[in-house]
Amino acid sequence: MGKYFGTDGIRGKYGDNLDAGLAYKTGMALAEYFGKGEIYIARDTRVSGPQIENALSSGICDGGGSAVLCGIIPTPAVAHLAKKHKGLAAVMISASHNPAEYNGIKIFDGSGVKLNEEQEGSVEYYIDNLAPAANQKGAVRQLKSAAAEYIDFIVKTADTDLKGLKVWLDCGYGAASTVAKDIFVKLGADVTVENFKLRGEKINAGCGALHPDYVLNSMKGTDTSLGFSFDGDADRLSVVYNGEMIDGDSVLYNISKIRPLSGGVVVGTVLSNFSLEKKLAEEGKRLIRTPVGDKYICDLMFKKGYNLGGEQSGHFIVYPEATTGDGILSGVFFCKAIFKNGKLSAPAKLKLTPQKAIAEYAEPGIMYNKELLELIDVYNTKLVGSGRLIVRMSGTEPKIRVMAESADAALVDETLSAFKKLITRLR
């Protein structure tokens, strides 16, 4: 991670480590890095979004670029629009799944791809070393058709008829609110939608992709068996079917069944369950792992030409249809996997290897603590041959994340208990 960038753009609590001043400098840096053409900007519903949008677009214009404001639409929508209209770059103002007090700046190049670490480093240099240039005031314009263009794109890309399908949508009071219902309705589905009002103070609060139990409980007693939840910027998806939550690895597996996989490969992460790898291998396919973060998945997919990837957390990349995680498009492809000829079938569910994770608040320095390093060695030894241990700092929050996986469920619990006890004592 860099000075400003984490694993998914610049992110922090608004008014703390992210404010209008940093947004303005970022805008100038983007105009310098990408050149003097148009940069597309969208946001989710967060209360701080308009302030960041104004500061960012001012910085772009003072740097000699032009800002195209797309309003409240999902992250994959603004990435698509920049690519479609040949913009130099795209920016999404969102903190994704994080609480309402957080916000962020996600940056894509003109092909709709998130910046790599080298590019982020260049932008960081310009953030710290640029001053407004004289007589370089660029223009700001609005793209009023942004939501409609994205809706039409997804409907055309889906190329499916969902007539007869009943689906429940939880927009999490986020960016999905402006497009999700219209997409599924245009595809023929009978849609129930919740949490779609543009109330940024409630974004992700007990609803959305991190809280699929909301949809699960809402659907009880209804005749709808399939539900989707989206996070704040709608790049993440959670699925509920017939009173059960469908884990992210199983969602990815179901989508893989309807795609001719390039190279026979599905791209996952170090956290992808071993059972996904095993099931794909039984079918003559391969799981290739990357570090956690959809930008790493995308980077490998684009370099090697792979056309499907994803992570447990609900980011799924269907390429080349999308160049980043798209919760709505992924939901549509999941429908295509289980809804055929007007009939809904049960999705395939993987028998997962026991795997659990914890996320505890901590400062990054904890990763260098001697006791923590010794504990990692102890449990790496215990798990060798039967499981895996992943210990890492979150790239979006001040948390340390610990994942343990093993055929021995008791060992998984023992491992996480030991780490939780130590982390609690150290912080």
Coordinates of C-alpha atoms in Angstrom, one line a residue, residues 44-400:
D44 CA -22.7 6.6 -4.4
T45 CA -25.2 8.1 -2.0
R46 CA -22.9 9.1 0.9
V47 CA -23.5 12.5 2.5
S48 CA -19.9 13.5 1.9
G49 CA -20.1 12.6 -1.8
P50 CA -21.1 16.0 -3.2
Q51 CA -18.2 17.7 -1.4
I52 CA -15.7 15.3 -2.7
E53 CA -17.1 15.5 -6.2
N54 CA -16.9 19.2 -6.2
A55 CA -13.4 19.3 -4.9
L56 CA -12.2 16.6 -7.2
S57 CA -13.7 18.1 -10.3
S58 CA -12.3 21.5 -9.3
G59 CA -8.9 20.0 -9.1
I60 CA -9.2 18.3 -12.5
C61 CA -10.3 21.6 -14.1
D62 CA -7.5 23.6 -12.4
G63 CA -5.1 21.0 -13.7
G64 CA -6.3 21.6 -17.2
G65 CA -8.6 18.6 -17.5
S66 CA -12.4 18.3 -17.9
A67 CA -14.8 16.6 -15.6
V68 CA -17.9 14.7 -16.7
L69 CA -20.3 14.2 -13.8
C70 CA -22.3 11.0 -14.0
G71 CA -24.3 11.3 -10.8
I72 CA -25.2 8.4 -8.6
I73 CA -24.4 5.1 -10.4
P74 CA -22.4 1.9 -9.6
T75 CA -18.7 1.7 -9.8
P76 CA -18.7 -0.6 -12.9
A77 CA -21.1 1.8 -14.6
V78 CA -18.6 4.7 -14.5
A79 CA -15.8 2.4 -15.6
H80 CA -17.9 1.3 -18.6
L81 CA -18.9 4.9 -19.5
A82 CA -15.3 6.1 -19.6
K83 CA -14.4 3.3 -21.9
K84 CA -17.5 3.8 -24.1
H85 CA -17.0 7.5 -24.5
K86 CA -13.2 7.3 -24.8
G87 CA -12.6 9.3 -21.6
L88 CA -9.0 9.4 -20.2
A89 CA -10.1 8.0 -16.9
A90 CA -12.9 7.3 -14.5
V91 CA -13.4 8.0 -10.8
M92 CA -15.8 6.5 -8.4
I93 CA -16.4 8.4 -5.1
S94 CA -17.3 5.6 -2.7
A95 CA -16.1 3.6 0.3
S96 CA -17.8 0.5 -1.1
H97 CA -19.0 -1.7 1.8
N98 CA -17.7 0.6 4.5
P99 CA -20.0 2.6 6.9
A100 CA -21.5 5.9 6.0
E101 CA -18.8 8.0 7.7
Y102 CA -16.2 6.6 5.3
N103 CA -15.7 7.6 1.7
G104 CA -13.1 6.9 -1.0
I105 CA -11.8 7.6 -4.5
K106 CA -11.5 4.7 -6.9
I107 CA -9.6 5.4 -10.1
F108 CA -9.8 3.6 -13.4
D109 CA -7.9 4.3 -16.6
G110 CA -9.6 4.9 -19.9
S111 CA -10.1 1.2 -20.6
G112 CA -12.1 0.9 -17.4
V113 CA -9.3 -0.9 -15.5
K114 CA -8.2 0.0 -11.9
L115 CA -4.7 1.5 -11.6
N116 CA -1.9 -0.8 -10.7
E117 CA 0.5 0.0 -7.9
E118 CA 3.1 1.7 -10.1
Q119 CA 0.4 4.0 -11.5
E120 CA -0.9 4.7 -8.0
G121 CA 2.6 5.7 -7.0
S122 CA 2.8 8.2 -9.9
V123 CA -0.5 9.7 -8.9
E124 CA 0.7 10.0 -5.3
Y125 CA 3.8 11.8 -6.4
Y126 CA 1.7 14.4 -8.2
I127 CA -0.7 14.8 -5.3
D128 CA 2.3 15.8 -3.1
N129 CA 4.1 17.9 -5.7
L130 CA 1.6 19.9 -7.9
A131 CA 0.3 23.4 -7.6
P132 CA -2.6 24.9 -9.6
A133 CA -1.4 26.1 -13.0
A134 CA -2.4 29.5 -14.4
N135 CA -4.9 29.7 -17.2
Q136 CA -5.6 26.0 -17.3
K137 CA -9.3 26.0 -16.2
G138 CA -11.0 23.0 -17.8
A139 CA -14.8 22.5 -18.1
V140 CA -17.4 20.5 -16.1
R141 CA -20.4 18.9 -17.7
Q142 CA -23.1 16.5 -16.7
L143 CA -23.8 13.2 -18.5
K144 CA -27.6 13.0 -17.7
S145 CA -27.9 9.7 -19.6
A146 CA -25.4 7.9 -17.5
A147 CA -27.8 5.6 -15.6
A148 CA -29.8 4.9 -18.7
E149 CA -26.7 4.0 -20.7
Y150 CA -25.6 1.6 -18.1
I151 CA -29.0 -0.1 -17.8
D152 CA -29.2 -0.6 -21.6
F153 CA -25.6 -2.0 -21.6
I154 CA -26.4 -4.6 -18.9
V155 CA -29.7 -5.6 -20.5
K156 CA -28.0 -6.0 -23.9
T157 CA -25.0 -7.8 -22.4
A158 CA -27.2 -10.2 -20.4
D159 CA -29.0 -11.4 -23.5
T160 CA -31.5 -13.4 -21.4
D161 CA -35.2 -13.6 -20.7
L162 CA -36.0 -13.7 -17.0
K163 CA -39.8 -13.7 -17.5
G164 CA -41.4 -15.7 -14.8
L165 CA -38.5 -15.2 -12.3
K166 CA -39.2 -13.5 -9.0
V167 CA -36.3 -11.8 -7.5
W168 CA -35.8 -9.8 -4.3
L169 CA -33.2 -6.9 -4.4
D170 CA -31.6 -5.1 -1.5
C171 CA -29.8 -2.0 -2.8
G172 CA -28.3 -1.1 0.6
Y173 CA -29.3 2.5 0.2
G174 CA -26.4 2.8 -2.2
A175 CA -25.6 3.2 -5.9
A176 CA -27.6 0.2 -7.0
S177 CA -30.7 2.2 -6.1
T178 CA -30.7 4.1 -9.4
V179 CA -30.4 1.1 -11.8
A180 CA -30.8 -2.4 -10.3
K181 CA -34.6 -2.6 -10.4
D182 CA -34.9 -1.2 -13.9
I183 CA -32.3 -3.8 -15.2
F184 CA -34.2 -6.8 -13.8
V185 CA -37.6 -5.5 -14.9
K186 CA -36.3 -4.9 -18.4
L187 CA -35.1 -8.5 -18.4
G188 CA -38.6 -9.6 -17.6
A189 CA -38.2 -10.4 -13.9
D190 CA -40.9 -9.8 -11.2
V191 CA -38.9 -7.6 -8.8
T192 CA -39.3 -6.6 -5.2
V193 CA -36.8 -3.9 -4.1
E194 CA -35.8 -2.6 -0.7
N195 CA -33.5 0.0 0.7
F196 CA -33.5 2.0 -2.6
K197 CA -34.1 5.5 -1.3
L198 CA -31.1 7.8 -1.8
R199 CA -30.3 8.1 1.9
G200 CA -26.5 8.1 2.2
E201 CA -26.6 8.3 6.0
K202 CA -28.0 4.7 6.0
I203 CA -25.7 3.2 3.4
N204 CA -24.7 -0.4 4.3
A205 CA -26.2 0.0 7.7
G206 CA -27.6 -3.5 8.6
C207 CA -28.4 -4.1 4.9
G208 CA -26.6 -4.6 1.6
A209 CA -24.0 -7.2 0.5
L210 CA -22.4 -7.5 4.0
H211 CA -25.8 -8.3 5.5
P212 CA -27.5 -10.9 3.3
D213 CA -29.5 -12.0 6.4
Y214 CA -31.6 -8.8 5.7
V215 CA -32.9 -10.2 2.5
L216 CA -33.1 -13.7 3.9
N217 CA -35.4 -12.5 6.7
S218 CA -37.4 -10.2 4.3
M219 CA -38.2 -13.0 2.0
K220 CA -39.6 -15.3 4.7
G221 CA -43.2 -16.1 4.1
T222 CA -43.1 -14.9 0.5
D223 CA -43.2 -16.9 -2.7
T224 CA -39.8 -15.4 -3.8
S225 CA -36.8 -17.7 -3.3
L226 CA -34.0 -15.8 -4.9
G227 CA -32.5 -12.6 -3.5
F228 CA -29.6 -10.4 -4.2
S229 CA -27.8 -7.8 -2.0
F230 CA -25.5 -5.1 -3.3
D231 CA -22.9 -3.0 -1.4
G232 CA -22.6 0.8 -1.4
D233 CA -21.1 1.1 -4.9
A234 CA -22.7 -2.1 -6.3
D235 CA -19.5 -3.8 -7.2
R236 CA -20.2 -6.6 -4.7
L237 CA -23.0 -9.2 -4.6
S238 CA -24.4 -11.5 -2.0
V239 CA -26.9 -14.2 -2.9
V240 CA -29.8 -15.8 -0.9
Y241 CA -31.6 -18.8 -2.3
N242 CA -34.5 -20.7 -0.8
G243 CA -33.8 -19.5 2.8
E244 CA -30.0 -20.0 2.6
M245 CA -27.1 -17.8 2.0
I246 CA -25.0 -18.9 -1.0
D247 CA -21.3 -18.4 -0.3
G248 CA -19.2 -16.5 -2.8
D249 CA -17.2 -19.5 -3.9
S250 CA -20.4 -21.3 -4.8
V251 CA -21.7 -18.3 -6.7
L252 CA -18.5 -18.1 -8.7
Y253 CA -18.7 -21.9 -9.4
N254 CA -22.3 -21.6 -10.7
I255 CA -21.3 -18.8 -13.1
S256 CA -18.3 -20.9 -14.2
K257 CA -20.7 -23.6 -15.4
I258 CA -22.3 -21.4 -18.1
R259 CA -19.1 -19.8 -19.4
P260 CA -16.6 -21.4 -21.8
L261 CA -13.6 -20.7 -19.6
S262 CA -10.5 -19.3 -21.4
G263 CA -7.7 -21.7 -20.7
G264 CA -10.1 -23.7 -18.5
V265 CA -9.2 -21.2 -15.7
V266 CA -11.1 -19.5 -12.9
V267 CA -9.1 -16.8 -11.1
G268 CA -9.6 -16.6 -7.3
T269 CA -7.6 -15.3 -4.4
V270 CA -5.6 -16.8 -1.5
L271 CA -8.8 -16.9 0.4
S272 CA -10.8 -18.9 -2.1
N273 CA -11.9 -22.1 -0.5
F274 CA -10.0 -25.3 -1.2
S275 CA -13.2 -27.0 -2.2
L276 CA -13.6 -24.7 -5.2
E277 CA -10.2 -25.6 -6.4
K278 CA -10.9 -29.3 -5.9
K279 CA -14.3 -29.1 -7.7
L280 CA -12.9 -27.3 -10.7
A281 CA -10.0 -29.8 -10.9
E282 CA -12.6 -32.7 -11.0
E283 CA -14.0 -31.0 -14.1
G284 CA -10.6 -30.5 -15.8
K285 CA -10.4 -26.9 -14.9
R286 CA -8.0 -24.8 -12.8
L287 CA -8.2 -22.3 -10.0
I288 CA -5.4 -19.7 -10.1
R289 CA -5.0 -17.6 -7.0
T290 CA -4.0 -13.9 -6.5
P291 CA -3.6 -11.7 -3.5
V292 CA -6.9 -10.4 -2.0
G293 CA -8.5 -7.6 -4.0
D294 CA -10.4 -7.6 -7.2
K295 CA -7.8 -5.4 -8.9
Y296 CA -5.3 -8.2 -8.5
I297 CA -7.7 -10.6 -10.0
C298 CA -8.4 -8.3 -12.9
D299 CA -4.7 -7.7 -13.5
L300 CA -4.1 -11.4 -13.9
M301 CA -7.2 -11.9 -16.0
F302 CA -6.3 -9.1 -18.5
K303 CA -2.7 -10.1 -18.8
K304 CA -3.5 -13.8 -19.5
G305 CA -6.9 -13.4 -21.2
Y306 CA -8.9 -15.3 -18.6
N307 CA -12.6 -14.5 -18.6
L308 CA -13.9 -15.3 -15.1
G309 CA -12.7 -14.4 -11.7
G310 CA -13.9 -13.5 -8.2
E311 CA -13.5 -13.6 -4.5
Q312 CA -15.5 -14.9 -1.6
S313 CA -16.4 -11.4 -0.5
G314 CA -18.7 -11.0 -3.6
H315 CA -16.6 -9.4 -6.2
F316 CA -17.1 -11.3 -9.5
I317 CA -15.4 -10.3 -12.8
V318 CA -17.1 -11.4 -16.0
Y319 CA -14.6 -10.3 -18.7
P320 CA -14.7 -8.8 -21.3
E321 CA -18.2 -7.9 -20.5
A322 CA -17.0 -6.0 -17.5
T323 CA -13.5 -4.7 -16.5
T324 CA -14.1 -4.6 -12.8
G325 CA -16.4 -6.3 -10.2
D326 CA -20.0 -5.8 -11.1
G327 CA -22.6 -7.0 -8.6
I328 CA -25.6 -6.5 -10.8
L329 CA -24.1 -8.1 -13.9
S330 CA -22.9 -11.0 -11.7
G331 CA -26.4 -11.4 -10.3
V332 CA -27.8 -11.6 -13.8
F333 CA -25.2 -14.2 -14.8
F334 CA -26.1 -16.2 -11.7
C335 CA -29.8 -16.1 -12.8
K336 CA -28.7 -17.4 -16.2
A337 CA -27.0 -20.3 -14.5
I338 CA -30.1 -21.4 -12.5
F339 CA -33.1 -20.0 -14.5
K340 CA -33.6 -21.7 -17.8
N341 CA -36.6 -22.2 -20.0
G342 CA -38.7 -20.3 -17.5
K343 CA -37.8 -22.6 -14.6
L344 CA -35.7 -22.0 -11.5
S345 CA -33.4 -24.8 -10.4
A346 CA -31.4 -25.0 -7.2
P347 CA -27.8 -23.6 -7.5
A348 CA -24.9 -26.0 -7.0
K349 CA -23.4 -25.6 -3.5
L350 CA -19.9 -26.5 -2.7
K351 CA -19.2 -28.6 0.3
L352 CA -16.8 -26.1 1.8
T353 CA -13.6 -27.0 3.7
P354 CA -14.0 -25.5 7.2
Q355 CA -12.7 -22.0 6.9
K356 CA -13.3 -19.0 9.2
A357 CA -11.9 -15.5 9.5
I358 CA -11.8 -12.7 12.0
A359 CA -11.1 -9.0 11.6
E360 CA -9.9 -7.0 14.6
Y361 CA -9.0 -3.3 14.9
A362 CA -5.3 -2.8 15.0
E363 CA -2.5 -0.5 13.8
P364 CA -0.4 -1.7 10.8
G365 CA 2.6 -2.0 13.1
I366 CA 1.2 -5.1 14.7
M367 CA 2.3 -7.0 11.6
Y368 CA 5.9 -6.6 12.8
N369 CA 5.2 -7.6 16.4
K370 CA 7.5 -10.4 17.6
E371 CA 4.7 -12.3 19.4
L372 CA 2.4 -12.2 16.4
L373 CA 5.2 -13.4 14.1
E374 CA 5.9 -16.3 16.5
L375 CA 2.2 -17.2 16.7
I376 CA 2.1 -17.2 12.9
D377 CA 5.0 -19.7 12.8
V378 CA 3.3 -21.9 15.4
Y379 CA 0.1 -22.2 13.6
N380 CA 1.7 -22.5 10.1
T381 CA 3.4 -25.5 11.5
K382 CA 0.2 -27.0 13.0
L383 CA -1.7 -26.4 9.7
V384 CA 0.9 -27.6 7.3
G385 CA -0.3 -30.4 5.1
S386 CA -3.9 -30.0 6.2
G387 CA -4.8 -26.4 5.9
R388 CA -3.8 -22.8 5.4
L389 CA -3.3 -19.6 7.5
I390 CA -3.5 -16.1 6.1
V391 CA -2.7 -13.1 8.3
R392 CA -2.9 -9.6 6.6
M393 CA -3.8 -6.0 7.2
S394 CA -7.0 -4.8 5.6
G395 CA -6.4 -2.5 2.7
T396 CA -9.6 -0.5 3.4
E397 CA -9.9 -0.4 7.2
P398 CA -7.6 -0.3 10.2
K399 CA -8.0 -4.0 10.9
I400 CA -5.9 -7.1 10.9

